[in-house]
Amino acid sequence: MKKHYLVLLVLLGSYNLFAQQPSQLNSSQIYQQLEKLDFLGSVLYVAAHPDDENTKLISYFSNQIHANTAYLSLTRGDGGQNLIGSELREKLGLIRTQELLAARKIDGGQQFFSRANDFGYSKTPQETLEIWNKEEVLKDVVKTIRKFQPDVIINRFDHRTEGNTHGHHTSSARLSLEAFDKAADDNFASAEAKTLGTWQPQRLFFNTSWWFYGSQEKFEEADKSKMLAIDAGVYNPLIGISNSEIASHSRSQHKSQGFGNTPVRGEQLEYIELIKGEIPTNNDVFEGINTTWSRVKGGEKIGKLVDKIKEEYDFTAPSKSLRDLVKVYQLIEKLDNDHWRTIKLEETKNLIAACAGLYLEAVTQSALTTPGETISLQIEATQREAIGVLKEISISNSNFKKKFTTTLNSNQRISLTEEFTIPTTTPYTNPYWLEKPSELGMYEVSNKVYIGLPETPSTLKANFVLEIEGLILNFEKELVYKYNDPVEGEVYEPFQIVPAISVKMGKPILIFGNENSKVLPITIKAFSNNISGQLKLNVPKKWKIDYTQEDMRFSKKGEEKLIYVTVTPPHEGSEAQLEARFITSEKEYDQHVVEIDYEHIPKQILLEAATAKLIALDIKKKGDKIAYIEGAGDVVPESLREIGYQVNVLQPEQITLKKLNEFDAVVIGIRAYNTVNDLAFKQSILFEYVNQGGNMIVQYNTNRGLITENLAPYALHVSRDRVTDEFSEVKFLAKKHPILNSPNQITSSDFENWVQERGLYFPNEWDKEHFTPILSLKEKGESWMDGSLLVASYGKGNYIYTGLSFFREFPAGVSGSYRLFANLISLGK
């Protein structure tokens, strides 16, 4: 993480540089939390994806208005692209989930999700809601409203503008609109209504802007009689920064999507248009809504006491507020309102801990452990601004419990080491929404309690019971692992439970372009000491699998053994699944422990099935050597190597005519002309390579942010045209063109089993004299698009531009995509 973030993050006190590092409130932040304690109102922001949210408004309502604020993202962004690594689909969704949580730690909001799967771009809300299973996603939205009880809901998108934006966007607004009333209907999701109760929000807004009107001029002329204007750039002198600065750093956590953001200081007007409810007359979304303590029966006395605490608050000695905060806590305990009692008890408890300078921590000896393993716990309790008594430390869902009568004197540290055995029934750490195979549009969640939560709750937590000012309080802390880095110092990581054995296939997909055998490495890694067993593989029909079966013993945790398996394909084309499992005398292990590690989010664990897809292709090739110029993170080079090509990845400075002439084809990676600035100065060399007989293949680029207008040696204009239905019809326009005939005969069957989409950002204008369109694609209800695959002769060579989504089809092992790409490379040979 860049060091210039540090000042802001220290001021906010709500985000940390390394995963689980505890945050400590300073005196100004304690006062900010007192303001929040004195406000009983909630705002829910609703949109479709991670990075759709308006962090300026979320931060404004959380930090300026002090409302209980949350963001409901219907999806986890699995269908997006990854600018920081090669993870796609479920792994990308896991990264983007954590990026949202990192953003909320900065702007102060909470985070919720539905079970909707981001299946990729959708052109209409009808298609989206059909694939998502509208009724189930609506239930998730209603559940969030009933649990969170927002007074105000704000939609990022307009429910009335079908076809003007992503179908997921419009759907999120329509579901929110419908859920606004359904949440109050006890006949809808009646079982949950009995458990959670019903809830009726008071107002629903649409967060509009000039963008939705097409231009600033049109927006200025628009009727604003139902709009409120909010200055989201307000400055907060208590923490020394503006709301827009907080929001900018929150927004910048969406690193996988390239949303690094520079703050703009000064007035920042945000407009929200009333959709349901009464229009406020004073520009206050909470007008007419009681947000004081008198909102709840018995709350007036609490409100007066909180006001007293704020009036008498000593910024140099927050501990002076402790006794009154204890009284507030005791009064809140007596409230009948379950919702606000739960929220305000937690807020008050955190304020008591902050005013007391309380520091509690339970640190494990390693980041990963297994059920049944005994580990060492380093426990610390320090109370720096008051005197308290440590009564008990326990670990939830276990038999671990220690009684104490230890007085915590001011600024005295208590440290002890205890042995703790992980219960054998402890579940593995794994995202709850990925426990079962998902459908195209929905995740299957077995534990319905988890629906809506951003991540799987930890089952093992340290509980510290203390007496402070005569009040017995339980403080729950995550178990964490930490170590000292020579450069960074104290570094924290999550503590996670994994299987005793991980079985990792060397490649998730093994592709055979001929009948030659391939060697597949399989890594077996122990996460516990003293484990013995054997690796067993299934043998798919028609395939030959050779490996040495032998007993393996792992004496130490972290030990790895590598097994080499020879796989021989059948004579004809075939697809099969190779499954592996490690068998001990007590248990079978058939999962791979995947670790996803980026500096801006906590390290993530994902358990994947120990399987490999085997594909024997009926494929022919001409040409062997390929130069690949990488764009925004795709696995095309690796995929091409799988079918026998020699692929050299070139950096821009290596692009010389002499170098390029060594290769049979030059392939440009996805979005390279959006992300690699130096390519703007290399186009003349690339075109000359084509002119002298080379073969240049350019994969898709977005039409916004191109680093050059000269993508091709002839006129070519990239549009936003795309075909999102992976089952859509494909028409062959140039049936006799070599691309469809040599060396592989391409037929309609080569477009079967495509995933997520056909392609995106097709050109819609090109030099008709020189470019030949090869295919025409059609979305349901739309006209044919001819720009997905264009080829032009230039000098002695060929220039090819394609928006077909090879970068998605290759990792999925789609046979036809490999055969077609081999023809692109072979053109002119």
Tab-separated table of C-alpha atoms in Angstrom, residues 10 65 103 112 141 155 220 260 268 298 316 378 387 435 438 483 524 620 657 693 700 709 731 746 754 758 786 802 820:
chain	number	residue	atom	x	y	z
A	10	VAL	CA	-4.590	6.946	10.956
A	65	ILE	CA	-25.080	12.902	9.545
A	103	ALA	CA	-13.938	0.511	1.457
A	112	PHE	CA	-24.575	-6.551	2.597
A	141	VAL	CA	-33.389	-7.510	-0.638
A	155	ASN	CA	-30.810	3.624	-5.387
A	220	GLU	CA	-29.222	21.965	-15.513
A	260	GLY	CA	-8.003	4.543	-7.954
A	268	GLN	CA	-19.414	18.474	-4.139
A	298	GLY	CA	-37.849	5.005	27.471
A	316	THR	CA	-7.725	15.551	26.767
A	378	GLN	CA	-0.729	-15.365	23.212
A	387	ILE	CA	-8.921	0.521	36.314
A	435	GLU	CA	-19.606	-24.156	-0.454
A	438	SER	CA	-23.664	-22.312	-8.035
A	483	TYR	CA	4.500	-11.631	12.965
A	524	ILE	CA	0.223	-32.663	-1.777
A	620	LYS	CA	-4.504	-28.607	-36.360
A	657	LEU	CA	10.867	-5.032	-36.272
A	693	GLY	CA	4.127	-10.615	-44.078
A	700	TYR	CA	-10.855	-6.545	-27.502
A	709	GLU	CA	-7.013	6.213	-32.350
A	731	LYS	CA	-23.905	-16.733	-38.644
A	746	ILE	CA	-15.043	-24.311	-38.174
A	754	TRP	CA	-19.238	-20.926	-24.585
A	758	ARG	CA	-19.919	-14.330	-27.061
A	786	ASP	CA	-20.913	-8.075	-37.984
A	802	THR	CA	-11.626	-9.612	-32.599
A	820	LEU	CA	-10.833	-20.884	-34.131
